[in-house]
XYZ file of C-alpha atoms in Angstrom:
445
model
C 138.507 108.294 104.960
C 138.187 110.040 101.700
C 138.831 109.217 98.439
C 141.364 111.071 96.076
C 140.447 110.199 92.604
C 143.773 110.833 90.537
C 142.907 110.900 86.495
C 146.125 110.844 85.118
C 147.359 109.438 81.632
C 151.005 110.051 82.377
C 152.482 107.731 84.970
C 155.511 110.222 85.900
C 153.220 112.852 86.813
C 150.706 110.690 88.665
C 153.392 109.259 90.738
C 154.373 113.095 91.857
C 150.688 113.667 92.700
C 150.350 110.429 94.812
C 153.369 111.249 96.551
C 152.126 114.797 97.346
C 148.800 113.683 98.720
C 148.213 114.486 102.432
C 147.410 111.715 104.981
C 143.943 110.731 105.269
C 143.198 110.066 101.773
C 142.390 106.554 100.124
C 143.908 106.744 96.651
C 142.064 105.574 93.440
C 143.731 105.912 90.061
C 141.902 106.391 86.577
C 143.794 106.536 83.251
C 141.054 108.510 81.355
C 138.112 111.034 81.745
C 135.605 108.074 81.280
C 137.061 105.651 83.713
C 136.980 108.553 86.179
C 133.498 109.505 85.662
C 132.396 105.783 86.043
C 134.128 105.605 89.543
C 132.607 108.733 90.452
C 128.728 106.925 89.341
C 129.678 104.208 91.739
C 130.920 106.131 94.585
C 132.038 109.513 95.345
C 135.556 111.424 95.932
C 136.676 114.145 98.461
C 139.260 115.405 96.086
C 139.770 115.051 92.341
C 143.326 115.369 90.338
C 143.492 115.155 86.483
C 145.875 115.911 83.968
C 143.107 116.039 81.159
C 145.870 114.630 78.679
C 143.423 111.921 77.641
C 140.835 114.345 76.969
C 142.657 116.824 74.851
C 139.540 118.028 72.724
C 136.935 117.821 75.827
C 138.978 119.554 78.762
C 136.241 122.080 79.510
C 133.284 119.440 79.237
C 135.417 116.819 81.560
C 135.545 119.657 84.266
C 132.027 120.596 83.907
C 131.194 116.871 84.295
C 133.386 116.071 87.160
C 131.964 119.138 89.068
C 128.407 118.297 88.351
C 129.120 114.597 89.780
C 131.317 115.798 92.739
C 129.753 119.274 93.765
C 131.780 119.501 96.958
C 135.219 118.091 95.848
C 138.167 120.283 95.132
C 139.212 119.561 91.526
C 143.081 120.266 90.914
C 143.876 120.260 87.262
C 147.522 119.722 86.239
C 148.016 121.561 82.868
C 150.996 121.538 80.640
C 152.688 124.888 79.872
C 151.552 124.670 76.235
C 148.038 124.885 77.128
C 147.968 127.578 79.827
C 145.490 129.608 77.934
C 142.737 127.314 78.870
C 143.435 127.790 82.471
C 140.830 130.524 82.899
C 138.337 128.614 80.957
C 138.819 125.461 83.272
C 138.514 127.546 86.266
C 135.164 128.907 84.993
C 134.047 125.561 84.179
C 134.387 124.336 87.737
C 138.191 123.816 88.436
C 139.258 124.727 91.847
C 143.029 125.310 91.074
C 145.709 124.650 88.371
C 149.089 123.159 88.619
C 151.634 123.390 86.119
C 152.995 120.219 84.424
C 155.769 118.799 84.593
C 154.676 118.643 88.221
C 157.204 119.423 90.851
C 156.651 117.481 94.365
C 156.805 120.750 96.507
C 154.505 122.990 94.291
C 151.984 119.794 94.147
C 152.006 119.812 97.931
C 151.539 123.589 98.152
C 148.459 123.649 95.588
C 146.926 120.705 97.262
C 146.978 122.112 100.874
C 145.751 125.419 99.544
C 142.437 123.734 97.766
C 141.930 121.604 100.697
C 142.176 124.491 103.212
C 139.520 126.549 101.077
C 137.132 123.864 100.829
C 137.576 121.973 103.955
C 133.946 122.395 104.957
C 132.348 121.432 101.678
C 132.167 117.825 102.338
C 129.404 118.540 104.675
C 125.691 117.652 104.178
C 123.554 118.942 101.097
C 122.358 121.980 102.896
C 124.730 122.620 106.245
C 123.421 124.221 109.247
C 125.405 127.489 108.128
C 123.780 127.569 104.917
C 120.401 127.162 106.506
C 120.948 130.048 108.195
C 120.810 132.135 105.022
C 116.970 131.420 105.163
C 116.793 132.251 108.985
C 114.710 135.239 110.080
C 111.553 136.258 112.053
C 110.230 138.386 109.063
C 106.630 137.362 107.749
C 108.285 137.085 104.247
C 110.765 134.557 105.353
C 108.219 132.764 107.484
C 105.949 132.300 104.280
C 108.865 131.327 102.227
C 109.634 128.371 104.552
C 105.893 127.250 104.709
C 105.693 127.422 100.858
C 108.995 125.241 100.646
C 107.635 122.827 103.054
C 104.321 122.580 100.984
C 105.795 122.131 97.703
C 108.736 119.868 98.824
C 106.081 117.112 99.242
C 104.977 117.476 95.644
C 106.655 116.794 92.287
C 105.962 120.160 90.998
C 108.298 122.158 89.036
C 109.577 125.263 91.065
C 110.513 128.647 89.949
C 112.682 130.423 92.512
C 113.047 134.390 91.793
C 115.462 136.538 93.874
C 118.311 138.837 93.689
C 121.762 137.768 93.645
C 122.975 136.635 97.264
C 119.605 136.044 98.455
C 119.999 132.211 98.670
C 118.164 130.744 95.951
C 120.550 127.630 95.425
C 120.151 126.999 99.286
C 116.006 127.139 98.673
C 116.380 124.475 96.100
C 118.633 122.107 98.034
C 116.105 122.552 101.027
C 113.233 121.603 98.697
C 115.219 118.610 97.603
C 116.266 117.708 100.997
C 112.623 117.673 102.300
C 111.191 115.773 99.365
C 110.870 111.907 98.309
C 113.776 112.287 96.050
C 116.145 112.976 98.934
C 118.331 110.094 98.584
C 118.850 110.637 94.962
C 121.083 113.009 93.174
C 120.747 116.802 93.342
C 122.371 117.900 90.084
C 123.005 121.707 89.475
C 123.300 123.292 86.044
C 124.600 126.900 85.863
C 122.983 128.001 82.623
C 125.085 131.241 82.469
C 128.513 129.309 82.877
C 128.167 126.343 80.184
C 129.137 127.635 76.786
C 126.279 127.550 74.157
C 128.333 125.260 71.744
C 128.669 122.638 74.805
C 125.184 122.929 76.443
C 123.290 120.397 74.574
C 125.777 117.679 74.794
C 126.290 118.410 78.454
C 122.636 118.184 79.158
C 121.832 115.417 76.999
C 124.822 113.386 76.762
C 126.212 111.902 73.279
C 127.277 109.095 71.570
C 130.621 108.102 70.149
C 131.286 109.986 66.945
C 128.461 112.393 67.315
C 131.012 115.291 66.774
C 134.811 115.943 66.725
C 136.216 114.644 69.816
C 133.209 112.271 70.839
C 135.526 109.491 71.444
C 133.061 107.487 73.789
C 129.638 107.348 74.722
C 128.896 109.706 77.575
C 125.716 110.175 79.679
C 124.372 113.946 79.982
C 123.457 115.899 83.197
C 119.731 114.741 82.829
C 120.766 111.250 82.991
C 122.825 111.902 86.200
C 119.842 113.307 88.028
C 117.623 110.654 86.921
C 115.420 109.586 90.116
C 116.362 112.815 91.673
C 116.215 116.777 91.148
C 117.837 118.873 88.299
C 118.432 122.713 89.439
C 118.714 124.768 86.387
C 120.357 128.070 87.854
C 119.931 131.300 85.936
C 117.608 129.608 83.749
C 116.832 132.928 82.230
C 120.234 132.980 80.272
C 119.184 130.014 78.287
C 118.844 130.942 74.576
C 115.585 130.461 72.644
C 116.714 127.187 70.510
C 117.779 125.748 73.875
C 114.578 126.331 75.597
C 112.599 124.694 72.818
C 114.882 121.533 73.331
C 114.416 121.547 76.876
C 110.947 122.204 76.636
C 110.343 118.911 75.004
C 112.202 117.105 77.582
C 109.881 118.781 80.161
C 106.759 117.811 78.478
C 107.570 114.449 77.516
C 109.977 113.230 80.200
C 112.056 111.806 77.546
C 115.054 112.951 75.658
C 117.631 111.668 73.160
C 121.609 111.981 73.313
C 123.528 113.964 70.819
C 123.981 111.828 67.858
C 121.802 108.953 69.020
C 118.078 107.647 67.633
C 117.417 106.208 71.045
C 114.552 107.512 72.856
C 115.412 107.620 76.766
C 112.906 107.927 79.565
C 113.406 110.339 82.349
C 112.273 110.722 86.061
C 113.345 113.896 87.206
C 112.103 116.957 89.414
C 113.049 120.393 87.703
C 113.663 123.490 90.072
C 114.756 126.619 88.302
C 116.270 129.993 89.465
C 116.702 133.369 88.085
C 117.237 136.727 88.950
C 115.899 138.323 85.807
C 112.363 139.848 85.145
C 111.122 136.864 82.878
C 107.982 138.290 82.111
C 109.608 141.496 80.692
C 112.351 138.843 78.918
C 109.302 137.153 77.214
C 107.802 140.358 76.384
C 111.167 141.522 74.759
C 111.507 138.092 72.872
C 114.043 136.651 74.891
C 112.100 134.038 76.643
C 109.346 131.678 74.742
C 106.066 132.230 75.921
C 105.493 128.464 76.128
C 108.742 127.902 77.759
C 108.034 130.392 80.586
C 104.644 129.121 81.497
C 106.093 125.409 81.602
C 108.565 126.679 84.093
C 106.463 128.894 86.189
C 104.294 126.410 87.623
C 104.968 127.192 91.240
C 106.976 130.263 92.003
C 108.730 131.165 95.133
C 109.971 134.689 95.713
C 113.394 134.746 98.068
C 112.864 138.366 99.560
C 115.973 140.807 99.601
C 117.424 141.936 102.794
C 116.619 145.273 102.654
C 112.948 143.952 102.670
C 113.457 142.276 106.161
C 115.793 144.744 108.115
C 114.479 143.006 111.587
C 116.411 139.914 110.614
C 119.852 141.730 109.862
C 120.786 141.538 113.670
C 119.603 137.946 113.906
C 121.788 136.744 110.883
C 124.730 139.166 111.944
C 124.789 137.745 115.512
C 124.851 134.355 114.135
C 127.544 134.848 111.462
C 129.746 136.695 113.968
C 129.441 133.745 116.562
C 130.267 131.340 113.722
C 133.203 133.034 112.323
C 134.653 134.112 115.800
C 134.277 130.502 116.813
C 136.295 129.512 113.716
C 138.982 131.972 114.476
C 139.075 131.211 118.243
C 137.922 134.666 119.352
C 135.319 135.703 121.744
C 131.959 137.088 120.684
C 129.273 138.293 122.861
C 127.125 141.222 121.413
C 126.626 143.610 118.991
C 126.677 147.264 120.055
C 123.430 149.082 119.560
C 124.680 151.858 117.161
C 126.629 149.110 114.992
C 123.025 147.250 115.015
C 121.011 150.383 113.888
C 123.712 151.145 111.141
C 123.468 147.541 109.656
C 119.856 147.581 109.962
C 119.699 150.912 108.147
C 121.997 149.661 105.048
C 120.297 148.309 102.217
C 122.618 145.205 101.477
C 122.514 145.211 97.928
C 124.235 141.998 97.792
C 121.848 140.613 100.374
C 122.479 137.864 102.869
C 125.760 136.630 101.111
C 127.145 140.235 101.277
C 126.478 140.369 104.973
C 128.076 136.991 105.275
C 131.291 137.975 103.397
C 131.559 141.427 105.180
C 131.313 139.914 108.788
C 133.828 137.151 107.923
C 136.195 139.993 107.068
C 135.183 141.970 110.319
C 135.495 139.119 112.463
C 139.416 138.570 111.472
C 139.871 142.195 112.832
C 137.606 142.031 115.833
C 139.738 142.837 118.818
C 137.186 142.377 121.795
C 134.035 140.327 122.588
C 131.888 143.333 121.532
C 131.169 144.275 117.915
C 130.728 148.183 117.489
C 130.799 150.808 115.206
C 134.574 150.794 114.709
C 134.270 147.362 113.453
C 131.988 147.915 110.584
C 133.371 148.517 107.131
C 134.060 152.023 106.544
C 131.246 152.591 103.625
C 128.515 151.381 106.260
C 129.528 153.705 108.833
C 129.177 156.916 106.331
C 125.881 159.047 105.976
C 125.461 157.775 102.649
C 125.459 154.289 103.831
C 121.790 154.706 105.160
C 118.695 154.646 103.059
C 117.927 157.623 101.209
C 121.522 159.231 100.839
C 122.289 160.168 97.251
C 125.901 158.948 97.822
C 124.560 155.542 98.907
C 122.296 155.250 95.904
C 125.227 155.786 93.626
C 127.243 153.070 95.404
C 124.353 150.768 95.616
C 123.916 151.160 91.832
C 127.409 150.678 91.004
C 127.686 147.634 93.537
C 124.537 145.999 92.359
C 125.814 146.386 88.718
C 129.141 144.827 89.578
C 127.284 141.895 91.511
C 125.498 141.181 88.363
C 128.063 141.653 86.096
C 130.814 139.512 87.939
C 128.123 136.853 88.797
C 127.453 136.361 85.184
C 131.008 136.101 84.052
C 131.913 134.371 87.183
C 134.696 136.651 88.140
C 136.139 136.930 84.640
C 137.422 140.325 84.293
C 138.154 140.171 80.660
C 134.347 139.251 79.852
C 133.309 141.658 82.187
C 135.127 144.582 80.591
C 134.178 143.601 77.339
C 130.350 143.642 78.083
C 130.438 146.992 80.392
C 132.706 148.747 77.930
C 135.005 149.962 80.722
C 138.792 149.248 80.956
C 139.831 146.321 83.373
C 141.696 148.871 85.232
C 138.699 150.913 86.158
C 136.654 147.808 86.834
C 139.360 147.002 89.267
C 138.920 150.123 90.818
C 135.150 149.886 91.148
C 135.561 146.511 92.549
C 137.762 147.798 95.343
C 135.631 150.557 95.850
C 132.538 148.585 96.443
C 134.255 146.066 99.034
C 134.078 143.184 96.481
C 136.597 140.717 95.181
C 136.709 138.324 92.145
C 137.666 135.404 94.075
C 134.002 135.370 95.836
C 132.272 134.994 92.293
C 134.733 132.515 91.427
C 133.909 130.431 94.538
C 130.319 131.106 94.621
C 129.533 131.325 91.020
């Protein structure tokens, strides 16, 4: 039976939440964030619900920590009306959904049903068979990647994974961890682009009581949570140089100090990094320290984009369509030759993740056992969709730019608008035109 961890300071609201819980959950109650984190260190939770009332100054930090310690669990945050402006920040930090306080029973039931439906499969093993398929393929590039993963998994070497958005860098990291001697220990993910700079040091190293305003108790950091296991630093190219220097010392000495403390703590962790940036160029332009780059680039893996392995497109597409049609109770037998040719000729700027997301929608409208040209998204059917067309090149640039921009800001349209210099209405039109949705960036990050 799964555990629902309810972290509520207000007993009345907690009672409503507990009554709204669906059957199949065992209830555990905590009255503060620290108590909830202690519970997660001892075991796990299939669902987390919190009102953050006991963590007023540390709301974002608590959600980041909960997400790091319970990677697959939905997190429903109940938030008072006067704090609703914090909602977007909490969603970016890892919350699955929000519930307005005071809590109404029917609304709580509805929100719970929604988050559980969206993440029904996320309690699966670290690397599900479905996720492994992102690394499937008969191309020589994928065969070489799988061989390199198997070799480096047996060592304790730091690994730098380079690849475009949507190629499956985190799945590569999870596979390496699963094949290593550390597989029974934690695999902790740190998205360097998602944690605010003001919180990064405290989140990574932890802090002691009184280290700064709002530090009401000692708190271990993500380094400590990963001790004995693997720490995966995603989008490591987004780290500011001062944090690169601090992390460099940790990597060299395998020791660290909590913020506000003097005690040196030993560390046993394997580092895996991922980036879609050109790090040598970033180093040449002064955004990446030279000593930091050479420390993280010990064993480099490159995940090839889908356009470099067009022969794998049909294999992947067939698997995804079978999977999605089975989920929806629909028959599926084959992909028609012309549809296969068009998919192989498309450049897939969003890579395997784009193929997966587009076929999930296509399966929804599939009317028979054969997947034909009429079932392809409209922009894949146009002449410009194939390699070399000017219209396709323009669309590809626009789509690639949006993928990078929205991934960086986790679907936050305000921040994306501010960085791009485009009005939000114009960005919404571009997103729709490119067949994207903000939700996919909020979920996949």
